[in-house]
Amino acid sequence: MNKGHAARFDLNLVKVFLAIWDTRSLTDAGQRLGLTQPAVSHALRRLRQHFDDPLFQRIGNRMEPTDTATQLREPLEAALSLLDQTIHGAQSFVPAQSQRQFRIAMTDTGELFAMPRILAALQRHAPHAGLSSVSIDPADTEGALRSGQVDLALGYLPQLESARCRGRLLLRDRMICLMRDGHPAQHGEWTEAAFQALSFVDVSRAATGYHMARKLIEDGGLGLATRARLEHFTIVPDVVQQTDYVAIFPHSIFTRLQHRGGFVARDLPFALPSYDIKLWVHDSFATDPALRWFADLITETLHEDR
C-alpha cells in the first residue's frame, strides 16, 4: 500500500472496487454506479496505485481479482457498511417533507402485484417523495443493493438468504394453472397426463418463482408443450383469455386480476413447494431512517390488503 496517499484516499473508490468485484467488468461496474467506462478505468488506476497491486486482471472477457483484491474485499465492504450506518444513523427523516427518490428492484409481476398500492400509500404519507422500479437480473441484486443502485428489492430471491441482506416476509406464494373461462380443461379430468397434453405459454423474463416451478416440473419428468414464448408476464392473462393456451402463473397475481373475468385457475395436479416473497435491504443501509420507514410502509400496506 502507498502509505503516502492514505490520508487522501477517496471513499468512492471503495464502491468502484466492489462494483468491479461483483460484475467482473469495467463497463458493467460503470453502469451500476452511473459512471462512464473511462471514469471506472481511472478509478481502478488510482486503486492500483494506492494498493500497489493490479487488483483485477483481464482474463478472457472478465476482470478477475488478484490475491490482494481477494484479501481486501471483506474489509472494504465492512468499512463501507460501517460508514453508511454511521451517516444514516445521524440523519432524521420526515415523510411529509421528504423529496427522497426511492428505487425498488422488482419484476413486472412485482409491479403488478405491489406498485399501485405502494404508490398510493407513498402519496398519502410522503407526497413529495418519488419511486422508481428497476429491472435487475436476480444474480446482480445483492450487488445492486450493496452499491446503492437500488434501495430495496421485492420478490422471490433465495440467493439473498445467504447474503448480507435482511428480508421481510410479505407473502407465501404458489403456482397455479391459468386458463380461459370455458377452456376444455376447466372441468375435465385433471391428471398429470391431462396437464401435460395442454399447450403452454412460456415467459422468458427473469421471474425466479416461475423458473423455479418450470425446473421442478421438468426435473420431475414432465415435458410441457410450449407453443408460445413471451417476454413479460403481465401480457399472459390476455393471451390466455383469448386462446386455448394455458400458463403456469403466480397465484398472488391471479388474485389481483381475477376481477377482470375471462380466465380461471386450477391447482396444479401435482405438488410443488410454495415460495416466499420478501422485501430485502442490504445490511449497509438497514439503519437508514428513510429506508426503515419506507420498508415499514410497504410491509404494512401489502399485509393490510392480503
Coordinates of C-alpha atoms in Angstrom, one line a residue:
M1 CA 0.0 0.0 0.0
N2 CA 1.2 3.5 -0.8
K3 CA 1.0 5.0 2.7
G4 CA 1.7 8.5 1.5
H5 CA -1.8 8.5 -0.1
A6 CA -3.6 7.0 2.8
A7 CA -4.9 10.4 4.2
R8 CA -6.2 11.3 0.8
F9 CA -8.0 8.1 -0.1
D10 CA -11.3 8.7 -1.8
L11 CA -14.0 6.5 -0.3
N12 CA -15.9 6.5 -3.6
L13 CA -13.1 4.2 -4.8
V14 CA -14.4 1.5 -2.4
K15 CA -17.7 1.5 -4.3
V16 CA -15.9 1.2 -7.6
F17 CA -13.8 -1.7 -6.2
L18 CA -16.9 -3.6 -5.0
A19 CA -18.8 -3.0 -8.3
I20 CA -15.9 -4.4 -10.3
W21 CA -15.7 -7.3 -7.9
D22 CA -19.4 -8.1 -8.4
T23 CA -19.6 -7.6 -12.1
R24 CA -16.1 -8.6 -13.2
S25 CA -16.5 -5.9 -15.9
L26 CA -15.5 -2.2 -16.0
T27 CA -18.4 -1.5 -18.3
D28 CA -21.0 -3.2 -16.1
A29 CA -19.5 -1.6 -13.0
G30 CA -19.9 1.8 -14.6
Q31 CA -23.5 1.1 -15.5
R32 CA -24.2 0.1 -11.9
L33 CA -22.6 3.2 -10.5
G34 CA -23.7 5.6 -13.2
L35 CA -20.2 6.2 -14.4
T36 CA -18.5 6.0 -17.8
Q37 CA -16.0 3.3 -18.5
P38 CA -13.2 5.8 -18.7
A39 CA -14.2 7.0 -15.2
V40 CA -14.1 3.5 -13.9
S41 CA -10.7 2.8 -15.5
H42 CA -9.4 6.0 -13.9
A43 CA -10.7 4.9 -10.5
L44 CA -9.1 1.5 -11.0
R45 CA -5.8 3.1 -11.8
R46 CA -6.0 5.1 -8.5
L47 CA -6.8 1.9 -6.6
R48 CA -3.9 0.1 -8.1
Q49 CA -1.6 3.0 -7.3
H50 CA -2.8 3.1 -3.7
F51 CA -2.5 -0.6 -3.0
D52 CA 0.5 -1.1 -5.3
D53 CA -1.2 -4.1 -6.9
P54 CA -3.1 -4.7 -10.2
L55 CA -6.2 -5.8 -8.1
F56 CA -8.1 -7.0 -11.2
Q57 CA -6.6 -8.6 -14.3
R58 CA -8.3 -9.3 -17.6
I59 CA -8.7 -13.0 -18.2
G60 CA -10.8 -13.5 -21.4
N61 CA -13.8 -11.2 -21.1
R62 CA -13.6 -11.0 -17.3
M63 CA -11.7 -8.9 -14.8
E64 CA -10.6 -11.4 -12.2
P65 CA -9.3 -10.4 -8.8
T66 CA -5.8 -10.9 -7.6
D67 CA -4.9 -12.3 -4.2
T68 CA -4.6 -8.8 -2.8
A69 CA -8.1 -7.9 -4.1
T70 CA -9.5 -11.1 -2.5
Q71 CA -8.0 -10.1 0.8
L72 CA -9.3 -6.5 0.5
R73 CA -12.9 -7.4 -0.4
E74 CA -14.3 -8.2 3.1
P75 CA -12.6 -5.3 5.0
L76 CA -13.6 -2.8 2.3
E77 CA -17.2 -4.0 2.4
A78 CA -17.3 -3.8 6.2
A79 CA -15.7 -0.3 6.2
L80 CA -18.3 1.0 3.7
S81 CA -21.1 -0.6 5.7
L82 CA -19.9 1.0 8.9
L83 CA -19.6 4.4 7.2
D84 CA -23.1 4.1 5.7
Q85 CA -24.6 3.1 9.1
T86 CA -22.9 6.0 10.8
I87 CA -24.2 8.5 8.3
H88 CA -27.7 7.2 8.1
G89 CA -28.0 6.9 11.9
A90 CA -27.3 10.6 12.2
Q91 CA -30.0 11.6 9.8
S92 CA -33.6 12.4 10.5
F93 CA -36.5 11.6 8.2
V94 CA -39.8 13.5 8.0
P95 CA -42.0 11.7 5.5
A96 CA -44.4 14.6 4.8
Q97 CA -41.4 16.9 3.9
S98 CA -39.1 14.4 2.2
Q99 CA -38.3 14.6 -1.5
R100 CA -36.4 11.2 -1.4
Q101 CA -36.4 9.3 -4.6
F102 CA -36.7 5.6 -3.7
R103 CA -35.7 2.7 -6.0
I104 CA -37.0 -0.8 -5.8
A105 CA -35.8 -3.8 -7.8
M106 CA -38.8 -5.9 -8.9
T107 CA -40.1 -7.8 -11.9
D108 CA -43.1 -6.9 -14.0
T109 CA -45.2 -9.3 -11.8
G110 CA -43.9 -7.5 -8.8
E111 CA -45.0 -4.2 -10.3
L112 CA -48.5 -5.6 -11.0
F113 CA -48.8 -7.1 -7.5
A114 CA -47.4 -4.3 -5.4
M115 CA -46.7 -1.0 -7.2
P116 CA -50.3 0.5 -7.3
R117 CA -50.7 0.0 -3.5
I118 CA -47.2 1.1 -2.6
L119 CA -47.6 4.3 -4.7
A120 CA -50.9 5.1 -3.2
A121 CA -49.5 4.7 0.3
L122 CA -46.4 6.8 -0.5
Q123 CA -48.6 9.6 -2.0
R124 CA -50.7 9.7 1.2
H125 CA -47.8 9.8 3.7
A126 CA -44.9 11.3 1.7
P127 CA -46.5 13.3 -1.2
H128 CA -43.2 14.9 -2.3
A129 CA -41.2 11.6 -2.5
G130 CA -40.8 9.6 -5.6
L131 CA -40.5 5.9 -6.5
S132 CA -38.9 4.0 -9.4
S133 CA -39.0 0.3 -10.1
V134 CA -35.8 -1.1 -11.6
S135 CA -35.4 -4.4 -13.5
I136 CA -32.3 -6.2 -12.4
D137 CA -31.0 -9.7 -13.1
P138 CA -31.6 -11.7 -9.9
A139 CA -27.9 -12.7 -9.8
D140 CA -27.0 -9.0 -9.7
T141 CA -29.4 -8.0 -6.9
E142 CA -27.1 -8.3 -4.0
G143 CA -24.5 -6.0 -5.7
A144 CA -27.2 -3.5 -6.7
L145 CA -28.4 -3.3 -3.1
R146 CA -24.9 -3.0 -1.7
S147 CA -23.8 -0.3 -4.1
G148 CA -27.0 1.7 -3.6
Q149 CA -28.1 1.3 -7.2
V150 CA -31.4 0.2 -5.6
D151 CA -32.7 0.8 -2.1
L152 CA -34.9 -2.3 -1.7
A153 CA -35.6 -5.5 -3.7
L154 CA -39.0 -7.2 -3.7
G155 CA -39.6 -10.7 -4.9
Y156 CA -38.6 -14.4 -4.6
L157 CA -34.8 -14.0 -4.2
P158 CA -33.5 -17.1 -2.4
Q159 CA -29.8 -16.2 -3.2
L160 CA -30.1 -13.3 -0.8
E161 CA -30.8 -15.6 2.1
S162 CA -27.1 -16.3 2.5
A163 CA -26.0 -12.7 1.6
R164 CA -25.5 -9.7 3.9
C165 CA -29.2 -8.7 3.4
R166 CA -32.3 -8.6 5.6
G167 CA -35.6 -9.9 4.3
R168 CA -39.2 -9.2 5.5
L169 CA -41.8 -11.8 4.5
L170 CA -44.6 -10.3 2.6
L171 CA -46.5 -13.4 1.5
R172 CA -46.1 -17.1 0.7
D173 CA -47.0 -17.6 -3.0
R174 CA -47.6 -20.7 -5.1
M175 CA -48.1 -21.5 -8.8
I176 CA -51.4 -22.4 -10.4
C177 CA -52.5 -23.2 -14.0
L178 CA -54.1 -20.2 -15.6
M179 CA -56.7 -20.8 -18.5
R180 CA -59.6 -19.1 -20.1
D181 CA -63.0 -19.4 -18.7
G182 CA -64.7 -22.2 -20.7
H183 CA -61.4 -23.9 -21.6
P184 CA -62.0 -27.6 -22.3
A185 CA -59.7 -28.5 -19.4
Q186 CA -61.6 -26.3 -16.9
H187 CA -63.8 -29.1 -15.7
G188 CA -62.3 -32.1 -17.3
E189 CA -60.2 -34.9 -15.9
W190 CA -57.2 -33.3 -14.1
T191 CA -54.2 -35.6 -14.1
E192 CA -50.6 -35.1 -14.9
A193 CA -51.2 -36.6 -18.3
A194 CA -54.1 -34.2 -19.0
F195 CA -51.9 -31.3 -17.8
Q196 CA -49.0 -32.4 -20.0
A197 CA -51.2 -32.5 -23.0
L198 CA -52.1 -28.8 -22.9
S199 CA -50.4 -26.0 -24.9
F200 CA -48.4 -23.7 -22.7
V201 CA -47.2 -20.1 -22.9
D202 CA -43.6 -19.6 -21.6
V203 CA -42.2 -16.4 -20.3
S204 CA -38.5 -15.5 -20.9
R205 CA -38.2 -12.6 -18.5
A206 CA -36.4 -13.4 -15.3
A207 CA -39.1 -14.4 -12.8
T208 CA -37.5 -16.6 -10.2
G209 CA -40.6 -18.2 -8.8
Y210 CA -41.8 -19.2 -12.3
H211 CA -38.5 -20.5 -13.4
M212 CA -38.1 -22.5 -10.1
A213 CA -41.5 -24.1 -10.9
R214 CA -40.6 -24.9 -14.5
K215 CA -37.3 -26.5 -13.5
L216 CA -39.0 -28.7 -10.8
I217 CA -41.7 -29.8 -13.3
E218 CA -39.0 -30.7 -15.9
D219 CA -36.8 -32.4 -13.3
G220 CA -39.9 -34.5 -12.4
G221 CA -40.0 -35.8 -15.9
L222 CA -43.0 -33.8 -17.2
G223 CA -42.4 -32.4 -20.7
L224 CA -44.6 -29.3 -21.3
A225 CA -45.6 -28.4 -24.9
T226 CA -44.6 -24.8 -25.1
R227 CA -46.4 -23.2 -28.1
A228 CA -45.7 -19.5 -27.4
R229 CA -42.9 -17.5 -25.7
L230 CA -43.5 -14.1 -24.3
E231 CA -41.1 -11.5 -22.8
H232 CA -43.4 -10.2 -20.0
F233 CA -45.7 -11.9 -17.5
T234 CA -48.2 -9.2 -17.5
I235 CA -49.5 -10.0 -21.0
V236 CA -50.1 -13.7 -20.2
P237 CA -53.7 -13.3 -18.9
D238 CA -54.7 -11.5 -22.1
V239 CA -53.2 -14.2 -24.2
V240 CA -54.8 -17.0 -22.2
Q241 CA -58.2 -15.3 -22.2
Q242 CA -58.3 -15.2 -26.0
T243 CA -56.8 -18.6 -26.8
D244 CA -56.6 -22.2 -25.6
Y245 CA -53.1 -21.7 -24.3
V246 CA -52.6 -22.1 -20.6
A247 CA -49.8 -20.9 -18.3
I248 CA -48.1 -21.7 -15.1
F249 CA -48.8 -18.5 -13.2
P250 CA -48.4 -17.0 -9.7
H251 CA -51.5 -17.3 -7.5
S252 CA -50.8 -13.9 -6.0
I253 CA -51.1 -12.2 -9.4
F254 CA -54.2 -14.2 -10.3
T255 CA -56.0 -12.9 -7.2
R256 CA -55.2 -9.3 -8.4
L257 CA -56.6 -9.9 -11.8
Q258 CA -59.5 -12.3 -11.4
H259 CA -62.0 -9.5 -11.1
R260 CA -61.5 -8.8 -14.8
G261 CA -63.1 -12.1 -15.6
G262 CA -62.5 -14.2 -18.6
F263 CA -60.0 -16.6 -17.1
V264 CA -59.9 -19.1 -14.2
A265 CA -57.2 -21.0 -12.2
R266 CA -56.8 -24.7 -11.4
D267 CA -54.4 -26.0 -8.9
L268 CA -51.6 -28.0 -10.4
P269 CA -52.3 -31.7 -10.5
F270 CA -49.1 -32.4 -8.5
A271 CA -47.3 -30.9 -5.6
L272 CA -44.9 -28.0 -5.9
P273 CA -43.4 -26.1 -3.0
S274 CA -44.6 -22.6 -2.1
Y275 CA -42.1 -19.8 -2.2
D276 CA -41.6 -16.7 -0.1
I277 CA -41.9 -13.2 -1.5
K278 CA -39.8 -10.9 0.6
L279 CA -38.7 -7.2 0.8
W280 CA -34.9 -7.0 1.0
V281 CA -32.5 -4.4 2.2
H282 CA -28.7 -4.6 2.4
D283 CA -27.2 -4.6 5.9
S284 CA -25.2 -1.5 4.9
F285 CA -28.4 0.5 4.6
A286 CA -30.6 -1.2 7.2
T287 CA -30.2 1.7 9.7
D288 CA -31.2 4.4 7.1
P289 CA -34.2 6.1 8.7
A290 CA -35.9 6.7 5.3
L291 CA -35.5 3.1 4.2
R292 CA -36.7 1.7 7.5
W293 CA -39.8 4.0 7.3
F294 CA -40.4 3.0 3.7
A295 CA -39.9 -0.7 4.3
D296 CA -42.4 -0.5 7.2
L297 CA -44.9 1.3 5.0
I298 CA -44.6 -1.3 2.2
T299 CA -44.9 -4.2 4.7
E300 CA -48.0 -2.7 6.4
T301 CA -49.6 -1.8 3.1
L302 CA -49.2 -5.2 1.5
H303 CA -50.1 -7.1 4.6
E304 CA -53.3 -5.0 5.1
D305 CA -54.5 -5.8 1.6
R306 CA -53.8 -9.6 1.6

